[in-house]
Short mmCIF file of C-alpha atoms in Angstrom, two decimals:
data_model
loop_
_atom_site.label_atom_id
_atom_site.label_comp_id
_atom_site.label_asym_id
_atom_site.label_seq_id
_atom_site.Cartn_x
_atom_site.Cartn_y
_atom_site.Cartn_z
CA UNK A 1 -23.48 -46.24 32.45
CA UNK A 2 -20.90 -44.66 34.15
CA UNK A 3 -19.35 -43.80 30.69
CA UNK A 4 -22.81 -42.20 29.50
CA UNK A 5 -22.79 -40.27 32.79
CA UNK A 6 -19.49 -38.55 32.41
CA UNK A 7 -20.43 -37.24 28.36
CA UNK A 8 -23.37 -36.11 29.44
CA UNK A 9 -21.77 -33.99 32.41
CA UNK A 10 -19.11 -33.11 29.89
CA UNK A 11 -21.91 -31.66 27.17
CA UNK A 12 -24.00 -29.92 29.97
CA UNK A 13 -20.45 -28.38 31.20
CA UNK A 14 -19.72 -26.86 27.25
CA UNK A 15 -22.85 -25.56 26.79
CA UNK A 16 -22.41 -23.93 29.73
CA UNK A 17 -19.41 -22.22 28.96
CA UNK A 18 -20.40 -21.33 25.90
CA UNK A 19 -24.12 -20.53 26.45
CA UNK A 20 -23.55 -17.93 29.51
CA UNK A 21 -20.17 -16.08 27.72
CA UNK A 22 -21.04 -12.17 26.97
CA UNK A 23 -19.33 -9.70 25.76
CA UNK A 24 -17.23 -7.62 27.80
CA UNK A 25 -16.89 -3.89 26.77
CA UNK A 26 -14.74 -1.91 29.27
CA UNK A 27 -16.15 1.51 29.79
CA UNK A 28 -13.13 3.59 28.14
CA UNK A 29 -14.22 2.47 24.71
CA UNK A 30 -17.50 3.61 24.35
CA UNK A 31 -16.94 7.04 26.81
CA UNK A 32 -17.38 9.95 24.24
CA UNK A 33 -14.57 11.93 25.91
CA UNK A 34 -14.69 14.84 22.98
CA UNK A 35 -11.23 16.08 24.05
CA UNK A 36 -9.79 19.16 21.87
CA UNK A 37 -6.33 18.39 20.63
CA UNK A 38 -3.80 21.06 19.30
CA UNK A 39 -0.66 20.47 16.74
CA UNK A 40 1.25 22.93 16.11
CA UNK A 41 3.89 25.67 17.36
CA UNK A 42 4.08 29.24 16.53
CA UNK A 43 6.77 29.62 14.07
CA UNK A 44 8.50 33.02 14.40
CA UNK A 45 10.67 32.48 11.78
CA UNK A 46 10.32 33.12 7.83
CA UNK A 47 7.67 30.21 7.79
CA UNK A 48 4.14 29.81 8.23
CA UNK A 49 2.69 29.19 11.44
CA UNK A 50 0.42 25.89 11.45
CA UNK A 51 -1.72 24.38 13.84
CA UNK A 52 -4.46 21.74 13.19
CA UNK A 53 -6.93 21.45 15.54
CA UNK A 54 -9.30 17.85 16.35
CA UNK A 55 -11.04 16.23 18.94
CA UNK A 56 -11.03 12.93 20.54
CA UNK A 57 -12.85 9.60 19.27
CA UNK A 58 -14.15 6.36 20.93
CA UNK A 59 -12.02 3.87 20.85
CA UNK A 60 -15.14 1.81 19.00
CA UNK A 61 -15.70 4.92 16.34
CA UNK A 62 -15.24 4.06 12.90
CA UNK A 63 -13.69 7.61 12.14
CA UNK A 64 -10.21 8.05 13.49
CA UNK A 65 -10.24 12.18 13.52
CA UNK A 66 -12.79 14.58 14.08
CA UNK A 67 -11.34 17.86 12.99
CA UNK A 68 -12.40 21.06 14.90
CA UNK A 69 -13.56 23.07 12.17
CA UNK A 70 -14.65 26.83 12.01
CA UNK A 71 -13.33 27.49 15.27
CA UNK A 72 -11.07 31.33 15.79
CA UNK A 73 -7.66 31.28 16.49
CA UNK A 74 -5.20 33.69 17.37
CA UNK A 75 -1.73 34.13 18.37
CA UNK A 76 -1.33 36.92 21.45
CA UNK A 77 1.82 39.19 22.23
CA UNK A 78 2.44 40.03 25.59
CA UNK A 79 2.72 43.38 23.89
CA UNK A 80 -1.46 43.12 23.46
CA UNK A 81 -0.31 42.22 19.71
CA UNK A 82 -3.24 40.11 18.13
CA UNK A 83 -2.62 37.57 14.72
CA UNK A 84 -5.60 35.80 13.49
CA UNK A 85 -5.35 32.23 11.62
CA UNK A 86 -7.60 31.33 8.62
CA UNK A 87 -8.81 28.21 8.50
CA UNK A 88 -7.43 26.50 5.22
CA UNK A 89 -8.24 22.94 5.12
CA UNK A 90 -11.38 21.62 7.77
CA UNK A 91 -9.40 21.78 11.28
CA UNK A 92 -6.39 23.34 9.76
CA UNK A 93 -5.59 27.00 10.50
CA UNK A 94 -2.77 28.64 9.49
CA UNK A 95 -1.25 32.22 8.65
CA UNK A 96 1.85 33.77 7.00
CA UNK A 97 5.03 34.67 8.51
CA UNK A 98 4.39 36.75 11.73
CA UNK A 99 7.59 38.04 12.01
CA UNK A 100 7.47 38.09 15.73
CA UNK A 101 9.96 39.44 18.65
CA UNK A 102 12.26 37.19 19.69
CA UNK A 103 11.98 38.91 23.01
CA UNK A 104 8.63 38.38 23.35
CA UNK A 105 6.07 35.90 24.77
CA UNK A 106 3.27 34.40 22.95
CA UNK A 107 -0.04 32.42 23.50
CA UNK A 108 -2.79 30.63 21.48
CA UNK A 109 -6.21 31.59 21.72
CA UNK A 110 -8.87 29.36 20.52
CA UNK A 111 -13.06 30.05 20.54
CA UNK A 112 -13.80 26.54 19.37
CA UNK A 113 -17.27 26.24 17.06
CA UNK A 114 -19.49 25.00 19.68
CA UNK A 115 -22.84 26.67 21.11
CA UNK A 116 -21.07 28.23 24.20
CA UNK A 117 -18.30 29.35 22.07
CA UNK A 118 -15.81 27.97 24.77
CA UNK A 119 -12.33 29.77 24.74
CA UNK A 120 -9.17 27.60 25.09
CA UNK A 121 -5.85 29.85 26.25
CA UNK A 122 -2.27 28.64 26.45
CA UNK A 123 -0.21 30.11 28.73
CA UNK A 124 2.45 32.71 27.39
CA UNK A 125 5.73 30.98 26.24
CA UNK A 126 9.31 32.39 25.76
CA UNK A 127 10.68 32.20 22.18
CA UNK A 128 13.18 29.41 21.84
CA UNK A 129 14.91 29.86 18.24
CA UNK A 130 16.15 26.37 16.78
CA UNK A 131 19.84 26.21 15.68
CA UNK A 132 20.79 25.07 12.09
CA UNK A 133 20.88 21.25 11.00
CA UNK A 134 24.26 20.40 10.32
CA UNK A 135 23.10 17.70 8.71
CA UNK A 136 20.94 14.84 7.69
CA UNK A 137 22.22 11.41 6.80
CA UNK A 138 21.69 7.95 6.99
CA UNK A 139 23.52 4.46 7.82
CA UNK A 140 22.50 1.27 6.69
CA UNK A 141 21.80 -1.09 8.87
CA UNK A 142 21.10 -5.11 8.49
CA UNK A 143 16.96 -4.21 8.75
CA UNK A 144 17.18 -1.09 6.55
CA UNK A 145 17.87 2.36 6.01
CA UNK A 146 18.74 4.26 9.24
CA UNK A 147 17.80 8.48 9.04
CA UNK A 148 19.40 10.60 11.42
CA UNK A 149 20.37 14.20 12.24
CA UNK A 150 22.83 16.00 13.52
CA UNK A 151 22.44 19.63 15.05
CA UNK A 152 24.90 21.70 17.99
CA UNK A 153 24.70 25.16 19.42
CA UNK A 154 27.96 26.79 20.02
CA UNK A 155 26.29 29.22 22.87
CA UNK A 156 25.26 25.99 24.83
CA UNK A 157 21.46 27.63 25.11
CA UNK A 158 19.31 25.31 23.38
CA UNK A 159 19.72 21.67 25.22
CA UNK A 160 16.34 20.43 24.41
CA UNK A 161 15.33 19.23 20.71
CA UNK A 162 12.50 17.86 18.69
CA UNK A 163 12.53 16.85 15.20
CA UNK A 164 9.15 16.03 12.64
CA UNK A 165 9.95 14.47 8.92
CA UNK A 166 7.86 14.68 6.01
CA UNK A 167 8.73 11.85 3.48
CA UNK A 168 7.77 11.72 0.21
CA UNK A 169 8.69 8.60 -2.47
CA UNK A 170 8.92 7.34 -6.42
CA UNK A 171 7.36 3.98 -7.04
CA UNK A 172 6.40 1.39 -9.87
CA UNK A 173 3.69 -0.96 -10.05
CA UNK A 174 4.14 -4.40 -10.78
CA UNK A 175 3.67 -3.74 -14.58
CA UNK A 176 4.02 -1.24 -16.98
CA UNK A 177 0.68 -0.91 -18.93
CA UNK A 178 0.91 0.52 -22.48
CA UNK A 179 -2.25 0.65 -23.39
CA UNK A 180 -5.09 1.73 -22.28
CA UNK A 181 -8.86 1.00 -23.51
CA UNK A 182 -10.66 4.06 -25.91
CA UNK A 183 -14.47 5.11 -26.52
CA UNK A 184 -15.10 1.43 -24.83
CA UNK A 185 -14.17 -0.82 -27.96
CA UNK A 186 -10.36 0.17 -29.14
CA UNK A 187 -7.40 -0.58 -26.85
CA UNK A 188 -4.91 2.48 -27.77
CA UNK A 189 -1.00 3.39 -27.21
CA UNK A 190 -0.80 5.31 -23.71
CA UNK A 191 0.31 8.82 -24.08
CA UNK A 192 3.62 10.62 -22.16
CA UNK A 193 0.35 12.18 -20.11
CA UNK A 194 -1.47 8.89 -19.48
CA UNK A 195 1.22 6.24 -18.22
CA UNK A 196 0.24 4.83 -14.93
CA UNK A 197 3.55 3.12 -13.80
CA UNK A 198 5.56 5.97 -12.13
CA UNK A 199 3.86 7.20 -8.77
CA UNK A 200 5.06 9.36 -5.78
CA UNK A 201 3.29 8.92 -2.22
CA UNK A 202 4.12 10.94 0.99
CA UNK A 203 3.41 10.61 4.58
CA UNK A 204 4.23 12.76 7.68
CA UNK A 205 5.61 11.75 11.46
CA UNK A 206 3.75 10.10 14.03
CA UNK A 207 6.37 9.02 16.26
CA UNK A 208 7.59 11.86 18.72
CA UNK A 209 11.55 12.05 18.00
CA UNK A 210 13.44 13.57 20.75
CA UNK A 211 17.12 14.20 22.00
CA UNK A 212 18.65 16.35 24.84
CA UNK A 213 22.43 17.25 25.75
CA UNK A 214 21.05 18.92 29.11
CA UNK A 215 23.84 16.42 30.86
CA UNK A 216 26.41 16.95 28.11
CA UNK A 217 28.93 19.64 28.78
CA UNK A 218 28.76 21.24 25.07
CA UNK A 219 25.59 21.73 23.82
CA UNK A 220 26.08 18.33 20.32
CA UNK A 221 23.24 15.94 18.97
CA UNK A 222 24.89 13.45 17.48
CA UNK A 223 23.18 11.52 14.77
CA UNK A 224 19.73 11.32 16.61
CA UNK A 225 17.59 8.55 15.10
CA UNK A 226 14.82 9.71 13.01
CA UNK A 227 13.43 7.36 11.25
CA UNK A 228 14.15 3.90 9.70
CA UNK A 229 13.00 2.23 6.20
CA UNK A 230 12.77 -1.50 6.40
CA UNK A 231 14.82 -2.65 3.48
CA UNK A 232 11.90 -4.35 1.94
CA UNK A 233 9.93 -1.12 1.70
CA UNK A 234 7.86 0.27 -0.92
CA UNK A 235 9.62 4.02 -0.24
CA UNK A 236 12.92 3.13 -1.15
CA UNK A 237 12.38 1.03 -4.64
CA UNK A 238 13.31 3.98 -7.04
CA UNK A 239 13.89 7.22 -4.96
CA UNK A 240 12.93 8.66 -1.52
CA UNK A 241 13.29 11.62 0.19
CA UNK A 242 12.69 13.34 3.47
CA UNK A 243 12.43 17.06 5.09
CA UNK A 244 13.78 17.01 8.80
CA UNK A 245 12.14 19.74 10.59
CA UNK A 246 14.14 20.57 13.95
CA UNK A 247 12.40 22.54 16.84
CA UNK A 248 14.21 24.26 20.41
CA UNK A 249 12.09 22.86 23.27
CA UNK A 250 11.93 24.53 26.99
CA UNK A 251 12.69 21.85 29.56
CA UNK A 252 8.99 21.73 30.52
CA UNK A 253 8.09 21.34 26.43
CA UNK A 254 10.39 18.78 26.39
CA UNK A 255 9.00 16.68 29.84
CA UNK A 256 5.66 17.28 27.87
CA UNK A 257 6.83 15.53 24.67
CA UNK A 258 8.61 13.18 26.85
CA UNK A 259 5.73 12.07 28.90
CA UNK A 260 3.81 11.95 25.85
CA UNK A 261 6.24 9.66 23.53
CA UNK A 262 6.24 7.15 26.74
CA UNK A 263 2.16 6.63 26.87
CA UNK A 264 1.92 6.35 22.99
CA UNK A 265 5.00 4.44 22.03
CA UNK A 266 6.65 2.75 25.00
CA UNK A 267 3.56 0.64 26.13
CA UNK A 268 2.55 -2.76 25.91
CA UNK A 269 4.72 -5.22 28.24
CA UNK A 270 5.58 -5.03 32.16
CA UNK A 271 8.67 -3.38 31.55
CA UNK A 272 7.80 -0.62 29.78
CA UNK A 273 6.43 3.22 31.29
CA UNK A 274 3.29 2.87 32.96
CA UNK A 275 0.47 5.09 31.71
CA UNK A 276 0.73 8.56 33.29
CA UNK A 277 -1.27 11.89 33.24
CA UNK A 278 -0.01 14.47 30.83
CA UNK A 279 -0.83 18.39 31.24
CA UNK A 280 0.02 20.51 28.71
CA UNK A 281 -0.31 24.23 28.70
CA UNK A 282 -3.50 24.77 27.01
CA UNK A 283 -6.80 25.48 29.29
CA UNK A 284 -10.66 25.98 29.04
CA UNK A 285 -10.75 28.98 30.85
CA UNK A 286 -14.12 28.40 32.25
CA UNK A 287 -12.90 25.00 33.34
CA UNK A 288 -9.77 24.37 34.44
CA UNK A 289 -10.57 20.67 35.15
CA UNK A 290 -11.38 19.85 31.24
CA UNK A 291 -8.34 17.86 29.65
CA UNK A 292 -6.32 19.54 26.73
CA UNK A 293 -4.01 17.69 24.81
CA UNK A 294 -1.23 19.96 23.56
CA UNK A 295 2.14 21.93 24.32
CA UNK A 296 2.15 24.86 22.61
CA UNK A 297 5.77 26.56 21.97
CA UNK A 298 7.23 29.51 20.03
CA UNK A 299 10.62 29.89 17.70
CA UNK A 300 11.92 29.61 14.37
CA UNK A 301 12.07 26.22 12.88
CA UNK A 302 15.42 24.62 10.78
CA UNK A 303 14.76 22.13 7.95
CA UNK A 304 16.62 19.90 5.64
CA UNK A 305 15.54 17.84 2.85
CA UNK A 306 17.77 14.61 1.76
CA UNK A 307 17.39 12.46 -1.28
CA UNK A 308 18.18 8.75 -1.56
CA UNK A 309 18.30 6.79 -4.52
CA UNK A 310 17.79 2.83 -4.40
CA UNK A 311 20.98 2.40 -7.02
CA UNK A 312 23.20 3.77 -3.63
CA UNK A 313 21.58 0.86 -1.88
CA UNK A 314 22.68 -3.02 -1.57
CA UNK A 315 20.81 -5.21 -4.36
CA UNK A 316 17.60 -6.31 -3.80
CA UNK A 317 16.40 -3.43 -0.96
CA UNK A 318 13.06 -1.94 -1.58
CA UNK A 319 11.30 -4.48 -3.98
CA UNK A 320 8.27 -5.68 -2.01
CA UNK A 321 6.35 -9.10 -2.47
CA UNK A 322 4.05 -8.50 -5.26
CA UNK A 323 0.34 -8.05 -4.18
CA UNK A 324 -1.62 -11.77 -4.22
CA UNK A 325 -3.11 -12.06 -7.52
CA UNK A 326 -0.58 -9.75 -9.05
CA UNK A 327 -0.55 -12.50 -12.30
CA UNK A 328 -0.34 -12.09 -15.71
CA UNK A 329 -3.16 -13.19 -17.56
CA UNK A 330 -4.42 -13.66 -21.24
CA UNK A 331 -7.42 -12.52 -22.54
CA UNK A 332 -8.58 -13.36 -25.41
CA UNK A 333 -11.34 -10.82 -27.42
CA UNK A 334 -14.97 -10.81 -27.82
CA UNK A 335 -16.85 -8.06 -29.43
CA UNK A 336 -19.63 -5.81 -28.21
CA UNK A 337 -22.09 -6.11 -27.05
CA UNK A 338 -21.13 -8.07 -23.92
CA UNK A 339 -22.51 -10.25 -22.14
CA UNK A 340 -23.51 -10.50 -18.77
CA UNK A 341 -22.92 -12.33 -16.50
CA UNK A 342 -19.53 -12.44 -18.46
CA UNK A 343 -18.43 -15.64 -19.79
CA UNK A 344 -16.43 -17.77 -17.48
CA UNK A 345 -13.08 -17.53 -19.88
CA UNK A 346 -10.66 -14.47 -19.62
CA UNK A 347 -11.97 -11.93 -22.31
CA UNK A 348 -11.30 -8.63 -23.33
CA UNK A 349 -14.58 -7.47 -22.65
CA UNK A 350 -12.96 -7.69 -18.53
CA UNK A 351 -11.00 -4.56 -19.77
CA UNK A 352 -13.37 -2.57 -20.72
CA UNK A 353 -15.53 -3.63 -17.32
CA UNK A 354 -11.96 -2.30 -15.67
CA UNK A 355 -11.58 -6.21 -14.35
CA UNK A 356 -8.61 -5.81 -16.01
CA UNK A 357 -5.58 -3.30 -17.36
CA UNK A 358 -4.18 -4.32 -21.10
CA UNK A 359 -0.07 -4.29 -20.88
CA UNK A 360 0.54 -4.86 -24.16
CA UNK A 361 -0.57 -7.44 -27.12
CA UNK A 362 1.04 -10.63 -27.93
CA UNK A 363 2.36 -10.81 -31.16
CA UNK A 364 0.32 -13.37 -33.51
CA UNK A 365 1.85 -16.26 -35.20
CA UNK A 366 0.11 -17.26 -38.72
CA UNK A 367 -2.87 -18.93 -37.43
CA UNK A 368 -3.07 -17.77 -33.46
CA UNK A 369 -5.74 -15.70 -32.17
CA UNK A 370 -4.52 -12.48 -31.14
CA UNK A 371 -5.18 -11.88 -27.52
CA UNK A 372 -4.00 -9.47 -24.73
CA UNK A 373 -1.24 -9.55 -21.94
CA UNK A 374 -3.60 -7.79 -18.71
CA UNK A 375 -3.08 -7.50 -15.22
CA UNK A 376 -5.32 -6.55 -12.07
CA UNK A 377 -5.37 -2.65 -11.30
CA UNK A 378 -3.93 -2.83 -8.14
CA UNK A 379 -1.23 -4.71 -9.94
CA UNK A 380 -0.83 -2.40 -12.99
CA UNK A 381 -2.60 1.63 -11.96
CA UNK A 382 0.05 3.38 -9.36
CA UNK A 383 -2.41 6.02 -8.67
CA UNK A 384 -4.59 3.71 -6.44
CA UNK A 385 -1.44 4.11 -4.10
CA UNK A 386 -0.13 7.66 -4.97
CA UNK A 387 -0.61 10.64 -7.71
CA UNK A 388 1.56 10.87 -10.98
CA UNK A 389 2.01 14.60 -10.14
CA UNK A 390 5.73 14.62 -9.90
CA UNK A 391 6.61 17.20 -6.42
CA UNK A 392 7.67 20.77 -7.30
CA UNK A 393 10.89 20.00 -5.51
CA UNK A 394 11.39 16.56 -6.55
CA UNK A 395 15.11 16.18 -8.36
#
């Protein structure tokens, strides 16, 4: 009995624990904080000047970026000069070179596309021109390939640095498919025009990349990490290469972008930097109190593009795992019409219901039935990671 007693108490205890659990959703997930965010600096250079403008999500949202779209933005002189941006892409607003002062001081204006037309002003900010790159290189490390930069200033005025990338990369698929299926029956030679192997995919910085000498007696970045390519990567199978884009910072740009990096990169154990406020220089001028996330600066901007070709690197870097299901099947034909449900054998009719991409036919003894070497697309079509469009300034 006492035995019975003592299951029964453990059942009731289990349904218990289970039976009164609910979900927990803290409060910061589901706040719609709608928070305007501004990228960008104002180049005063021979470039463009840039800035994208979005708001902030819920942590729960199924979109990631909400771009501020049909908003006005200007860039302001303190001479009462006035340069308006065009809106290019949706939250992207951009100009042509401004060919400002460097003696000047500039702000951003913003009247963002909402029914009180709210204005957003950065304070005015001294120009802060970037020194050449003296280089960009890399080192190769037991995890990968290391990217770094080097960059000095002989009049010891700069101190403060921050760097951006854009990467862009060749790759293969798995297989090479020669063939491709025609009017839905005939399976014909690919075309120069048609091949699907050879792909290029880019991607731009995240990670806020930063460096100062302000302790140093001469004013030398030494081979500042930029990035690193895990030697198994995808970029680095046939050719990669990146554009460095380095920035002069004011020291209170640079505790901005310092503050910033440790919330969003250095978080996540007991050690780390605890979660701080960050204030930028951007305001609602009706309402001081309204967070605005952005630093906006002013100056000329240095780049340098690199190229790296996997033959420089040890054997066996850059080929990735192929995908699950990456296998090479044979499939045999059937002729039209098809039918459905298809028949539980490989067929070529799975080709022409793009199951399937032909590679190339097998070459019939006397007496075999002809059939077809075929892959999955994600195995076989490059474009479903990247475009065939080779870069103009690809080598």
């Amino acid at each position: 009995m006492k035995t019975s007693a003592r299951v029964i108490l453990a059942i009731v205890l289990i349904a218990a624990l289970f039976g009164c659990r609910e979900t927990y959703t803290p409060p910061q997930i589901t706040t719609n904080t709608n928070y305007l965010v501004v990228e960008g600096v104002i180049n005063t250079g021979t470039d463009s000047t840039i800035f994208k403008l979005s708001r902030t999500v819920r942590l729960n949202a199924k979109t990631t970026t909400q771009p501020e779209t049909h908003a006005i933005v200007t860039v302001e002189s303190d001479a009462n000069a006035s340069y308006l941006l065009k809106e290019i892409t949706p939250g992207t607003y951009a100009s042509a070179p401004l060919s400002l002062s460097g003696t000047g001081k500039y702000r951003l204006r913003i009247i963002a596309n909402t029914n009180t037309h709210t204005t957003y002003l950065s304070d005015f900010v001294p120009v802060k021109n970037s020194p050449p790159i003296d280089s960009v290189g890399y080192s190769l490390p037991a995890n990968g390939v290391q990217i770094y930069a080097n960059t000095h200033d002989d009049g010891n005025a700069t101190r403060y640095y921050r760097w951006s990338y854009a990467e862009t990369w060749n790759f293969h698929s798995n297989y090479d498919s020669e063939y491709i299926e025609v009017n839905n029956r005939w399976i014909n030679f690919r075309t120069l025009a048609q091949r699907i192997f050879s792909c290029w995919a880019s991607n731009t910085s995240t990670d806020v990349v930063l460096a100062s000498s302000a302790k140093l007696t001469r004013d030398v970045i030494y081979q500042v990490p930029i990035t690193i390519i895990p030697s198994p990567s995808q970029k680095i199978s046939v050719k990669y290469s990146i554009l460095v884009k380095q920035y002069a910072l004011t020291e209170d740009a640079f505790n901005f972008w310092q503050l910033l990096k440790k919330n969003t990169e250095q978080l996540g154990s007991i050690f780390d930097a605890q979660p701080s406020s960050i204030t930028g220089n951007i305001h609602n001028i009706a309402d001081s109190s309204e967070p605005v996330l952005g630093y906006i600066s002013a100056g000329s901007v240095q780049q340098k593009r690199i190229f790296i070709d996997n033959t420089v690197l040890p054997t066996g870097w850059g080929r990735e795992n192929p995908l699950p299901g990456c296998a090479i099947d044979s499939l045999y034909p059937i002729y039209p019409p098809y039918p459905k449900p298809l028949p539980s054998q490989l067929t070529v009719s799975l080709i022409y219901y793009n199951e399937y991409l032909a590679l190339m036919p097998n070459v019939p003894m006397p007496g075999d039935t002809t059939f077809w070497f075929a892959s999955r697309p994600a195995c076989v079509d490059c474009r479903l990671k990247g475009t065939v469009q080779q870069p103009s300034f690809w080598k």
